PDB file of C-alpha atoms and ligand atoms in Angstrom:
ATOM      1  CA  UNK A   1    -117.603  35.853 -70.740  1.00 57.00           C
ATOM      2  CA  UNK A   2    -120.814  37.363 -72.197  1.00 70.00           C
ATOM      3  CA  UNK A   3    -120.606  39.068 -75.603  1.00 89.00           C
ATOM      4  CA  UNK A   4    -122.594  41.972 -74.145  1.00 96.00           C
ATOM      5  CA  UNK A   5    -120.032  44.443 -72.744  1.00 97.00           C
ATOM      6  CA  UNK A   6    -122.635  45.759 -70.295  1.00 98.00           C
ATOM      7  CA  UNK A   7    -123.441  42.332 -68.880  1.00 98.00           C
ATOM      8  CA  UNK A   8    -122.713  41.636 -65.213  1.00 98.00           C
ATOM      9  CA  UNK A   9    -123.638  37.948 -65.346  1.00 97.00           C
ATOM     10  CA  UNK A  10    -121.330  36.009 -63.046  1.00 97.00           C
ATOM     11  CA  UNK A  11    -120.337  39.229 -61.205  1.00 98.00           C
ATOM     12  CA  UNK A  12    -120.873  39.886 -57.517  1.00 98.00           C
ATOM     13  CA  UNK A  13    -121.118  43.150 -55.664  1.00 98.00           C
ATOM     14  CA  UNK A  14    -121.979  45.025 -52.489  1.00 98.00           C
ATOM     15  CA  UNK A  15    -124.399  47.953 -52.679  1.00 98.00           C
ATOM     16  CA  UNK A  16    -124.454  50.078 -49.512  1.00 98.00           C
ATOM     17  CA  UNK A  17    -126.831  52.827 -48.432  1.00 98.00           C
ATOM     18  CA  UNK A  18    -130.364  51.569 -49.004  1.00 97.00           C
ATOM     19  CA  UNK A  19    -132.922  53.453 -46.937  1.00 97.00           C
ATOM     20  CA  UNK A  20    -136.062  53.033 -49.071  1.00 97.00           C
ATOM     21  CA  UNK A  21    -137.282  52.784 -52.670  1.00 97.00           C
ATOM     22  CA  UNK A  22    -136.221  56.398 -53.338  1.00 98.00           C
ATOM     23  CA  UNK A  23    -132.585  55.725 -52.434  1.00 98.00           C
ATOM     24  CA  UNK A  24    -130.012  56.138 -55.175  1.00 98.00           C
ATOM     25  CA  UNK A  25    -128.576  52.853 -53.860  1.00 98.00           C
ATOM     26  CA  UNK A  26    -131.843  51.150 -54.807  1.00 98.00           C
ATOM     27  CA  UNK A  27    -131.653  52.580 -58.351  1.00 98.00           C
ATOM     28  CA  UNK A  28    -128.131  51.171 -58.557  1.00 98.00           C
ATOM     29  CA  UNK A  29    -129.096  47.801 -57.085  1.00 98.00           C
ATOM     30  CA  UNK A  30    -131.982  47.396 -59.524  1.00 98.00           C
ATOM     31  CA  UNK A  31    -129.866  48.193 -62.582  1.00 98.00           C
ATOM     32  CA  UNK A  32    -126.963  46.011 -61.412  1.00 98.00           C
ATOM     33  CA  UNK A  33    -129.369  43.135 -60.722  1.00 98.00           C
ATOM     34  CA  UNK A  34    -131.008  43.562 -64.150  1.00 98.00           C
ATOM     35  CA  UNK A  35    -127.542  43.421 -65.719  1.00 98.00           C
ATOM     36  CA  UNK A  36    -127.068  40.020 -64.058  1.00 97.00           C
ATOM     37  CA  UNK A  37    -125.051  40.736 -60.898  1.00 97.00           C
ATOM     38  CA  UNK A  38    -125.533  38.953 -57.577  1.00 97.00           C
ATOM     39  CA  UNK A  39    -125.799  41.438 -54.739  1.00 97.00           C
ATOM     40  CA  UNK A  40    -125.243  41.925 -51.030  1.00 98.00           C
ATOM     41  CA  UNK A  41    -127.163  45.015 -49.910  1.00 98.00           C
ATOM     42  CA  UNK A  42    -126.573  47.072 -46.789  1.00 98.00           C
ATOM     43  CA  UNK A  43    -128.624  49.569 -44.860  1.00 97.00           C
ATOM     44  CA  UNK A  44    -127.427  51.888 -42.139  1.00 96.00           C
ATOM     45  CA  UNK A  45    -130.281  51.944 -39.673  1.00 94.00           C
ATOM     46  CA  UNK A  46    -132.418  49.214 -38.066  1.00 94.00           C
ATOM     47  CA  UNK A  47    -135.435  51.453 -38.735  1.00 93.00           C
ATOM     48  CA  UNK A  48    -134.957  50.843 -42.476  1.00 94.00           C
ATOM     49  CA  UNK A  49    -135.651  47.090 -42.092  1.00 93.00           C
ATOM     50  CA  UNK A  50    -139.273  47.357 -43.125  1.00 94.00           C
ATOM     51  CA  UNK A  51    -138.449  49.325 -46.279  1.00 96.00           C
ATOM     52  CA  UNK A  52    -135.310  47.503 -47.360  1.00 96.00           C
ATOM     53  CA  UNK A  53    -136.200  43.837 -46.833  1.00 95.00           C
ATOM     54  CA  UNK A  54    -139.120  43.863 -49.328  1.00 96.00           C
ATOM     55  CA  UNK A  55    -136.907  45.656 -51.866  1.00 96.00           C
ATOM     56  CA  UNK A  56    -134.183  43.033 -51.440  1.00 96.00           C
ATOM     57  CA  UNK A  57    -136.749  40.298 -52.090  1.00 95.00           C
ATOM     58  CA  UNK A  58    -137.448  41.850 -55.515  1.00 93.00           C
ATOM     59  CA  UNK A  59    -133.781  41.738 -56.452  1.00 94.00           C
ATOM     60  CA  UNK A  60    -133.346  37.987 -56.835  1.00 88.00           C
ATOM     61  CA  UNK A  61    -133.696  37.602 -53.071  1.00 83.00           C
ATOM     62  CA  UNK A  62    -130.546  39.626 -52.519  1.00 92.00           C
ATOM     63  CA  UNK A  63    -129.190  39.385 -48.998  1.00 96.00           C
ATOM     64  CA  UNK A  64    -129.593  42.586 -46.974  1.00 97.00           C
ATOM     65  CA  UNK A  65    -127.407  43.281 -43.941  1.00 97.00           C
ATOM     66  CA  UNK A  66    -127.555  46.035 -41.373  1.00 97.00           C
ATOM     67  CA  UNK A  67    -124.195  47.807 -41.477  1.00 98.00           C
ATOM     68  CA  UNK A  68    -123.472  51.108 -39.763  1.00 98.00           C
ATOM     69  CA  UNK A  69    -120.097  52.168 -41.190  1.00 98.00           C
ATOM     70  CA  UNK A  70    -119.124  53.664 -37.871  1.00 98.00           C
ATOM     71  CA  UNK A  71    -119.274  50.251 -36.216  1.00 97.00           C
ATOM     72  CA  UNK A  72    -116.362  47.985 -37.083  1.00 96.00           C
ATOM     73  CA  UNK A  73    -118.224  44.822 -36.043  1.00 96.00           C
ATOM     74  CA  UNK A  74    -120.896  45.424 -38.705  1.00 96.00           C
ATOM     75  CA  UNK A  75    -118.285  46.100 -41.384  1.00 98.00           C
ATOM     76  CA  UNK A  76    -116.387  42.949 -40.328  1.00 97.00           C
ATOM     77  CA  UNK A  77    -119.607  40.925 -40.608  1.00 97.00           C
ATOM     78  CA  UNK A  78    -120.342  42.356 -44.068  1.00 98.00           C
ATOM     79  CA  UNK A  79    -116.980  41.378 -45.551  1.00 98.00           C
ATOM     80  CA  UNK A  80    -116.978  38.027 -43.741  1.00 98.00           C
ATOM     81  CA  UNK A  81    -120.343  37.316 -45.368  1.00 97.00           C
ATOM     82  CA  UNK A  82    -119.096  38.383 -48.825  1.00 98.00           C
ATOM     83  CA  UNK A  83    -116.002  36.168 -48.459  1.00 98.00           C
ATOM     84  CA  UNK A  84    -118.097  33.198 -47.272  1.00 97.00           C
ATOM     85  CA  UNK A  85    -120.604  33.574 -50.070  1.00 96.00           C
ATOM     86  CA  UNK A  86    -118.370  34.295 -53.056  1.00 97.00           C
ATOM     87  CA  UNK A  87    -114.882  33.308 -54.305  1.00 97.00           C
ATOM     88  CA  UNK A  88    -114.327  36.888 -55.378  1.00 98.00           C
ATOM     89  CA  UNK A  89    -115.984  40.284 -55.328  1.00 98.00           C
ATOM     90  CA  UNK A  90    -116.297  42.448 -58.463  1.00 98.00           C
ATOM     91  CA  UNK A  91    -117.693  45.798 -57.306  1.00 98.00           C
ATOM     92  CA  UNK A  92    -118.784  47.899 -54.362  1.00 99.00           C
ATOM     93  CA  UNK A  93    -121.127  50.901 -54.417  1.00 98.00           C
ATOM     94  CA  UNK A  94    -120.737  53.419 -51.591  1.00 98.00           C
ATOM     95  CA  UNK A  95    -123.951  55.442 -51.417  1.00 98.00           C
ATOM     96  CA  UNK A  96    -124.157  57.171 -48.061  1.00 98.00           C
ATOM     97  CA  UNK A  97    -123.730  60.550 -46.462  1.00 98.00           C
ATOM     98  CA  UNK A  98    -124.526  62.158 -43.149  1.00 98.00           C
ATOM     99  CA  UNK A  99    -124.188  65.539 -41.445  1.00 98.00           C
ATOM    100  CA  UNK A 100    -125.774  66.894 -38.286  1.00 97.00           C
ATOM    101  CA  UNK A 101    -128.609  69.282 -39.113  1.00 96.00           C
ATOM    102  CA  UNK A 102    -127.098  72.279 -37.301  1.00 95.00           C
ATOM    103  CA  UNK A 103    -123.861  71.893 -39.227  1.00 95.00           C
ATOM    104  CA  UNK A 104    -125.587  71.214 -42.547  1.00 97.00           C
ATOM    105  CA  UNK A 105    -127.870  74.224 -42.200  1.00 97.00           C
ATOM    106  CA  UNK A 106    -125.249  76.701 -41.101  1.00 97.00           C
ATOM    107  CA  UNK A 107    -122.323  78.384 -42.832  1.00 97.00           C
ATOM    108  CA  UNK A 108    -119.226  76.280 -43.480  1.00 98.00           C
ATOM    109  CA  UNK A 109    -117.342  78.880 -41.428  1.00 98.00           C
ATOM    110  CA  UNK A 110    -119.543  78.084 -38.415  1.00 97.00           C
ATOM    111  CA  UNK A 111    -119.576  74.278 -38.547  1.00 96.00           C
ATOM    112  CA  UNK A 112    -118.358  72.514 -35.434  1.00 96.00           C
ATOM    113  CA  UNK A 113    -115.131  70.522 -35.273  1.00 97.00           C
ATOM    114  CA  UNK A 114    -117.058  67.433 -34.142  1.00 97.00           C
ATOM    115  CA  UNK A 115    -119.745  67.872 -36.798  1.00 97.00           C
ATOM    116  CA  UNK A 116    -117.185  68.258 -39.559  1.00 98.00           C
ATOM    117  CA  UNK A 117    -115.314  65.149 -38.385  1.00 98.00           C
ATOM    118  CA  UNK A 118    -118.539  63.129 -38.147  1.00 98.00           C
ATOM    119  CA  UNK A 119    -119.715  64.148 -41.628  1.00 98.00           C
ATOM    120  CA  UNK A 120    -116.260  63.421 -43.047  1.00 98.00           C
ATOM    121  CA  UNK A 121    -116.110  60.026 -41.352  1.00 98.00           C
ATOM    122  CA  UNK A 122    -119.474  58.755 -42.603  1.00 98.00           C
ATOM    123  CA  UNK A 123    -119.534  60.499 -45.976  1.00 98.00           C
ATOM    124  CA  UNK A 124    -115.900  60.240 -47.076  1.00 98.00           C
ATOM    125  CA  UNK A 125    -113.535  58.156 -44.960  1.00 98.00           C
ATOM    126  CA  UNK A 126    -116.021  55.278 -44.932  1.00 98.00           C
ATOM    127  CA  UNK A 127    -115.413  54.894 -48.681  1.00 98.00           C
ATOM    128  CA  UNK A 128    -111.685  54.552 -48.005  1.00 98.00           C
ATOM    129  CA  UNK A 129    -112.337  52.027 -45.212  1.00 98.00           C
ATOM    130  CA  UNK A 130    -114.690  49.943 -47.343  1.00 98.00           C
ATOM    131  CA  UNK A 131    -112.228  50.017 -50.255  1.00 98.00           C
ATOM    132  CA  UNK A 132    -109.474  48.697 -47.987  1.00 98.00           C
ATOM    133  CA  UNK A 133    -111.715  45.859 -46.832  1.00 98.00           C
ATOM    134  CA  UNK A 134    -112.858  45.098 -50.393  1.00 98.00           C
ATOM    135  CA  UNK A 135    -109.347  45.093 -51.897  1.00 98.00           C
ATOM    136  CA  UNK A 136    -108.363  41.520 -50.956  1.00 98.00           C
ATOM    137  CA  UNK A 137    -111.695  40.225 -52.274  1.00 98.00           C
ATOM    138  CA  UNK A 138    -111.364  42.021 -55.622  1.00 98.00           C
ATOM    139  CA  UNK A 139    -109.132  39.175 -56.775  1.00 98.00           C
ATOM    140  CA  UNK A 140    -109.679  39.731 -60.485  1.00 98.00           C
ATOM    141  CA  UNK A 141    -109.759  43.528 -60.196  1.00 98.00           C
ATOM    142  CA  UNK A 142    -113.085  45.327 -60.053  1.00 98.00           C
ATOM    143  CA  UNK A 143    -114.824  48.632 -59.541  1.00 98.00           C
ATOM    144  CA  UNK A 144    -115.410  50.874 -56.525  1.00 99.00           C
ATOM    145  CA  UNK A 145    -118.022  53.614 -56.961  1.00 99.00           C
ATOM    146  CA  UNK A 146    -119.053  56.421 -54.637  1.00 99.00           C
ATOM    147  CA  UNK A 147    -121.707  59.137 -54.964  1.00 98.00           C
ATOM    148  CA  UNK A 148    -120.752  62.800 -55.059  1.00 98.00           C
ATOM    149  CA  UNK A 149    -122.443  66.084 -55.985  1.00 98.00           C
ATOM    150  CA  UNK A 150    -121.628  69.224 -57.994  1.00 98.00           C
ATOM    151  CA  UNK A 151    -121.326  71.169 -54.705  1.00 98.00           C
ATOM    152  CA  UNK A 152    -117.866  69.547 -54.479  1.00 98.00           C
ATOM    153  CA  UNK A 153    -116.704  71.649 -57.391  1.00 98.00           C
ATOM    154  CA  UNK A 154    -118.671  74.901 -57.183  1.00 97.00           C
ATOM    155  CA  UNK A 155    -120.542  76.661 -54.409  1.00 97.00           C
ATOM    156  CA  UNK A 156    -124.179  75.511 -54.447  1.00 97.00           C
ATOM    157  CA  UNK A 157    -126.467  77.474 -52.116  1.00 96.00           C
ATOM    158  CA  UNK A 158    -127.489  75.471 -49.016  1.00 97.00           C
ATOM    159  CA  UNK A 159    -125.129  72.566 -49.744  1.00 98.00           C
ATOM    160  CA  UNK A 160    -122.801  74.085 -47.132  1.00 97.00           C
ATOM    161  CA  UNK A 161    -120.609  71.642 -45.189  1.00 97.00           C
ATOM    162  CA  UNK A 162    -121.234  68.799 -47.664  1.00 98.00           C
ATOM    163  CA  UNK A 163    -119.387  70.768 -50.373  1.00 98.00           C
ATOM    164  CA  UNK A 164    -115.914  70.425 -48.835  1.00 98.00           C
ATOM    165  CA  UNK A 165    -116.718  66.844 -47.772  1.00 98.00           C
ATOM    166  CA  UNK A 166    -117.665  65.808 -51.315  1.00 98.00           C
ATOM    167  CA  UNK A 167    -114.552  67.627 -52.613  1.00 98.00           C
ATOM    168  CA  UNK A 168    -112.451  65.437 -50.299  1.00 98.00           C
ATOM    169  CA  UNK A 169    -114.366  62.394 -51.534  1.00 99.00           C
ATOM    170  CA  UNK A 170    -113.664  63.195 -55.200  1.00 99.00           C
ATOM    171  CA  UNK A 171    -109.980  63.813 -54.457  1.00 98.00           C
ATOM    172  CA  UNK A 172    -109.869  60.490 -52.580  1.00 99.00           C
ATOM    173  CA  UNK A 173    -111.310  58.789 -55.681  1.00 99.00           C
ATOM    174  CA  UNK A 174    -108.396  60.093 -57.778  1.00 98.00           C
ATOM    175  CA  UNK A 175    -105.733  58.977 -55.285  1.00 99.00           C
ATOM    176  CA  UNK A 176    -107.391  55.600 -54.761  1.00 99.00           C
ATOM    177  CA  UNK A 177    -107.624  55.118 -58.547  1.00 99.00           C
ATOM    178  CA  UNK A 178    -103.874  55.748 -58.846  1.00 98.00           C
ATOM    179  CA  UNK A 179    -103.075  53.406 -55.958  1.00 98.00           C
ATOM    180  CA  UNK A 180    -105.388  50.537 -56.921  1.00 98.00           C
ATOM    181  CA  UNK A 181    -105.142  50.803 -60.724  1.00 98.00           C
ATOM    182  CA  UNK A 182    -102.087  48.533 -60.957  1.00 98.00           C
ATOM    183  CA  UNK A 183    -104.247  45.769 -59.403  1.00 98.00           C
ATOM    184  CA  UNK A 184    -106.971  46.302 -62.002  1.00 98.00           C
ATOM    185  CA  UNK A 185    -109.263  48.035 -59.503  1.00 98.00           C
ATOM    186  CA  UNK A 186    -111.059  51.034 -60.972  1.00 98.00           C
ATOM    187  CA  UNK A 187    -112.410  53.803 -58.751  1.00 99.00           C
ATOM    188  CA  UNK A 188    -115.105  56.320 -59.674  1.00 98.00           C
ATOM    189  CA  UNK A 189    -117.426  58.976 -58.344  1.00 98.00           C
ATOM    190  CA  UNK A 190    -120.856  59.372 -59.916  1.00 99.00           C
ATOM    191  CA  UNK A 191    -122.220  62.882 -59.429  1.00 98.00           C
ATOM    192  CA  UNK A 192    -126.007  62.912 -59.853  1.00 98.00           C
ATOM    193  CA  UNK A 193    -128.136  66.003 -60.136  1.00 98.00           C
ATOM    194  CA  UNK A 194    -130.639  66.581 -57.324  1.00 98.00           C
ATOM    195  CA  UNK A 195    -132.964  63.614 -56.678  1.00 98.00           C
ATOM    196  CA  UNK A 196    -135.727  63.601 -54.055  1.00 97.00           C
ATOM    197  CA  UNK A 197    -134.512  61.180 -51.386  1.00 98.00           C
ATOM    198  CA  UNK A 198    -134.486  61.055 -47.593  1.00 96.00           C
ATOM    199  CA  UNK A 199    -130.926  62.382 -47.340  1.00 96.00           C
ATOM    200  CA  UNK A 200    -131.698  65.177 -49.807  1.00 96.00           C
ATOM    201  CA  UNK A 201    -134.664  66.301 -47.707  1.00 94.00           C
ATOM    202  CA  UNK A 202    -132.129  67.421 -45.077  1.00 94.00           C
ATOM    203  CA  UNK A 203    -130.811  70.136 -47.426  1.00 95.00           C
ATOM    204  CA  UNK A 204    -132.597  73.450 -46.947  1.00 94.00           C
ATOM    205  CA  UNK A 205    -134.772  74.638 -49.872  1.00 96.00           C
ATOM    206  CA  UNK A 206    -134.163  71.394 -51.742  1.00 97.00           C
ATOM    207  CA  UNK A 207    -137.350  71.916 -53.792  1.00 96.00           C
ATOM    208  CA  UNK A 208    -135.825  75.085 -55.253  1.00 96.00           C
ATOM    209  CA  UNK A 209    -132.721  73.122 -56.217  1.00 96.00           C
ATOM    210  CA  UNK A 210    -134.933  70.583 -58.006  1.00 97.00           C
ATOM    211  CA  UNK A 211    -136.854  73.311 -59.864  1.00 97.00           C
ATOM    212  CA  UNK A 212    -133.720  75.128 -60.903  1.00 97.00           C
ATOM    213  CA  UNK A 213    -132.003  71.919 -62.067  1.00 97.00           C
ATOM    214  CA  UNK A 214    -134.994  70.867 -64.144  1.00 97.00           C
ATOM    215  CA  UNK A 215    -135.356  74.214 -65.884  1.00 97.00           C
ATOM    216  CA  UNK A 216    -131.629  74.668 -66.519  1.00 97.00           C
ATOM    217  CA  UNK A 217    -130.859  71.101 -67.609  1.00 98.00           C
ATOM    218  CA  UNK A 218    -130.081  70.756 -71.313  1.00 98.00           C
ATOM    219  CA  UNK A 219    -132.301  67.631 -71.252  1.00 98.00           C
ATOM    220  CA  UNK A 220    -135.074  69.680 -69.517  1.00 97.00           C
ATOM    221  CA  UNK A 221    -135.621  67.026 -66.882  1.00 98.00           C
ATOM    222  CA  UNK A 222    -134.163  65.833 -63.623  1.00 98.00           C
ATOM    223  CA  UNK A 223    -131.782  62.900 -63.445  1.00 98.00           C
ATOM    224  CA  UNK A 224    -133.254  59.821 -61.770  1.00 98.00           C
ATOM    225  CA  UNK A 225    -131.826  57.055 -59.628  1.00 98.00           C
ATOM    226  CA  UNK A 226    -132.444  54.758 -62.633  1.00 98.00           C
ATOM    227  CA  UNK A 227    -130.110  56.978 -64.703  1.00 98.00           C
ATOM    228  CA  UNK A 228    -127.521  56.664 -61.945  1.00 98.00           C
ATOM    229  CA  UNK A 229    -127.998  52.880 -61.823  1.00 98.00           C
ATOM    230  CA  UNK A 230    -127.386  52.490 -65.548  1.00 98.00           C
ATOM    231  CA  UNK A 231    -124.202  54.529 -65.229  1.00 98.00           C
ATOM    232  CA  UNK A 232    -123.063  52.284 -62.384  1.00 98.00           C
ATOM    233  CA  UNK A 233    -123.618  49.271 -64.687  1.00 98.00           C
ATOM    234  CA  UNK A 234    -121.538  50.929 -67.404  1.00 98.00           C
ATOM    235  CA  UNK A 235    -118.681  51.728 -65.013  1.00 98.00           C
ATOM    236  CA  UNK A 236    -118.726  48.296 -63.326  1.00 98.00           C
ATOM    237  CA  UNK A 237    -118.956  46.297 -66.556  1.00 98.00           C
ATOM    238  CA  UNK A 238    -116.519  45.526 -69.350  1.00 98.00           C
ATOM    239  CA  UNK A 239    -117.953  48.581 -71.146  1.00 98.00           C
ATOM    240  CA  UNK A 240    -116.156  50.820 -68.653  1.00 98.00           C
ATOM    241  CA  UNK A 241    -112.899  48.879 -68.566  1.00 98.00           C
ATOM    242  CA  UNK A 242    -110.741  51.769 -69.814  1.00 98.00           C
ATOM    243  CA  UNK A 243    -111.906  54.332 -67.262  1.00 98.00           C
ATOM    244  CA  UNK A 244    -110.783  55.107 -63.745  1.00 98.00           C
ATOM    245  CA  UNK A 245    -110.505  58.056 -61.363  1.00 98.00           C
ATOM    246  CA  UNK A 246    -113.372  59.963 -62.961  1.00 96.00           C
ATOM    247  CA  UNK A 247    -116.259  61.967 -61.595  1.00 98.00           C
ATOM    248  CA  UNK A 248    -119.114  61.199 -63.976  1.00 98.00           C
ATOM    249  CA  UNK A 249    -122.020  63.653 -63.954  1.00 98.00           C
ATOM    250  CA  UNK A 250    -125.459  62.095 -64.259  1.00 98.00           C
ATOM    251  CA  UNK A 251    -127.420  65.329 -64.051  1.00 98.00           C
ATOM    252  CA  UNK A 252    -129.196  65.752 -67.402  1.00 98.00           C
ATOM    253  CA  UNK A 253    -126.345  68.123 -68.298  1.00 98.00           C
ATOM    254  CA  UNK A 254    -126.778  70.823 -65.624  1.00 98.00           C
ATOM    255  CA  UNK A 255    -123.034  70.929 -64.903  1.00 98.00           C
ATOM    256  CA  UNK A 256    -122.194  72.323 -68.363  1.00 97.00           C
ATOM    257  CA  UNK A 257    -124.121  75.561 -67.693  1.00 95.00           C
ATOM    258  CA  UNK A 258    -122.285  78.647 -66.415  1.00 91.00           C
TER     259      UNK A 258
HETATM  260  P1  LIG B 301    -130.760  58.118 -48.895  1.00 58.59           P
HETATM  261  O1  LIG B 301    -131.254  58.790 -47.662  1.00 58.59           O
HETATM  262  O2  LIG B 301    -131.681  57.225 -49.590  1.00 58.59           O
HETATM  263  O3  LIG B 301    -129.395  57.353 -48.620  1.00 58.59           O
HETATM  264  C1  LIG B 301    -128.439  57.801 -47.690  1.00 58.59           C
HETATM  265  C2  LIG B 301    -127.952  56.574 -46.982  1.00 58.59           C
HETATM  266  O4  LIG B 301    -126.857  56.890 -46.119  1.00 58.59           O
HETATM  267  C3  LIG B 301    -129.048  55.926 -46.111  1.00 58.59           C
HETATM  268  O5  LIG B 301    -129.266  54.596 -46.532  1.00 58.59           O
HETATM  269  C4  LIG B 301    -128.427  55.946 -44.728  1.00 58.59           C
HETATM  270  O6  LIG B 301    -128.768  54.820 -43.936  1.00 58.59           O
HETATM  271  C5  LIG B 301    -126.954  55.937 -45.088  1.00 58.59           C
HETATM  272  N1  LIG B 301    -126.119  56.256 -43.924  1.00 58.59           N
HETATM  273  C6  LIG B 301    -126.089  57.399 -43.186  1.00 58.59           C
HETATM  274  N2  LIG B 301    -125.257  57.214 -42.130  1.00 58.59           N
HETATM  275  C7  LIG B 301    -124.772  55.946 -42.231  1.00 58.59           C
HETATM  276  C8  LIG B 301    -123.903  55.166 -41.437  1.00 58.59           C
HETATM  277  N3  LIG B 301    -123.338  55.639 -40.304  1.00 58.59           N
HETATM  278  N4  LIG B 301    -123.620  53.888 -41.830  1.00 58.59           N
HETATM  279  C9  LIG B 301    -124.168  53.386 -42.957  1.00 58.59           C
HETATM  280  N5  LIG B 301    -125.020  54.072 -43.733  1.00 58.59           N
HETATM  281  C10 LIG B 301    -125.312  55.337 -43.367  1.00 58.59           C
HETATM  282  O7  LIG B 301    -130.268  59.330 -49.859  1.00 58.59           O
HETATM  283  P2  LIG B 301    -129.507  59.326 -51.262  1.00 58.59           P
HETATM  284  O8  LIG B 301    -129.807  60.665 -51.859  1.00 58.59           O
HETATM  285  O9  LIG B 301    -129.807  58.102 -52.013  1.00 58.59           O
HETATM  286  O10 LIG B 301    -127.976  59.367 -50.823  1.00 58.59           O
HETATM  287  C11 LIG B 301    -127.016  58.460 -51.310  1.00 58.59           C
HETATM  288  C12 LIG B 301    -125.743  59.192 -51.737  1.00 58.59           C
HETATM  289  O11 LIG B 301    -126.026  59.971 -52.894  1.00 58.59           O
HETATM  290  C13 LIG B 301    -125.170  60.149 -50.717  1.00 58.59           C
HETATM  291  O12 LIG B 301    -123.755  60.077 -50.738  1.00 58.59           O
HETATM  292  C14 LIG B 301    -125.611  61.504 -51.245  1.00 58.59           C
HETATM  293  O13 LIG B 301    -124.766  62.551 -50.816  1.00 58.59           O
HETATM  294  C15 LIG B 301    -125.449  61.244 -52.730  1.00 58.59           C
HETATM  295  N6  LIG B 301    -126.118  62.212 -53.610  1.00 58.59           N
HETATM  296  C16 LIG B 301    -127.452  62.436 -53.493  1.00 58.59           C
HETATM  297  C17 LIG B 301    -128.058  63.361 -54.327  1.00 58.59           C
HETATM  298  C18 LIG B 301    -129.527  63.666 -54.217  1.00 58.59           C
HETATM  299  O14 LIG B 301    -129.957  64.708 -54.731  1.00 58.59           O
HETATM  300  N7  LIG B 301    -130.315  62.819 -53.614  1.00 58.59           N
HETATM  301  C19 LIG B 301    -127.303  64.050 -55.299  1.00 58.59           C
HETATM  302  C20 LIG B 301    -125.935  63.779 -55.397  1.00 58.59           C
HETATM  303  C21 LIG B 301    -125.358  62.857 -54.535  1.00 58.59           C
END
């Protein structure tokens, strides 16, 4: 084992949710690759091919697979590939969310039954499904990480439907940590501040959220996907071996303000 507690040399992991170079998943993949990990990357839409494949090539020629979490065949193929390629898996990053625009832009009180179920399936239950599939491959224990947001905890204007969904995701993290901890599997949510990405552009008045976060942050800057990536390295490496079940804010400190 490396003397560096942050090293991921000899470790293998799946990073889901790449759409383009702005994706938080890409920030994670870059940092995990720099720390020495071998990666399988996934992207949710065939349209992302042209953005994701060149990024994968920069990450030690990481393999990139199309995997829509709503399609079992794609998820089967992902874990079959991981099992064929590696003796064991060490971590999985779940970095995806989706809500229909009408539901996302309206009041929580008005969101449709179908829209709520769809957002919950892709943004929350998919983490549970992927964890179940990863469990047998995490033979020496490991780390499962998902991405949440402060709107899970407090009402953030325009975050709407995603607030209750992220709250369910963070609660799932705690239950999964309790269930999987005895097997040495650690489960975390990372909660970044606002970062300009494709998914974020679906939130109304997102620019105002960015401006407010930057001015209110104790560090007087926005968090970046690189910041998130380094935190993922910490949580997935030996350095984070005593932690599980947490929601770790990577938001330049915004969450400490009243
Ligand atoms: P992004 O658009 O780069 O990534 C979102 C990803 O979700 C895309 O790759 C998309 O393909 C994927 N996705 C959507 N539906 C899918 C499906 N059915 N199957 C598989 N993948 C699917 O945006 P991002 O901001 O990097 O989002 C990543 C995560 O970070 C999300 O959970 C988001 O809620 C969370 N987050 C983002 C911010 C922010 O400000 N950007 C802040 C806190 C948390």
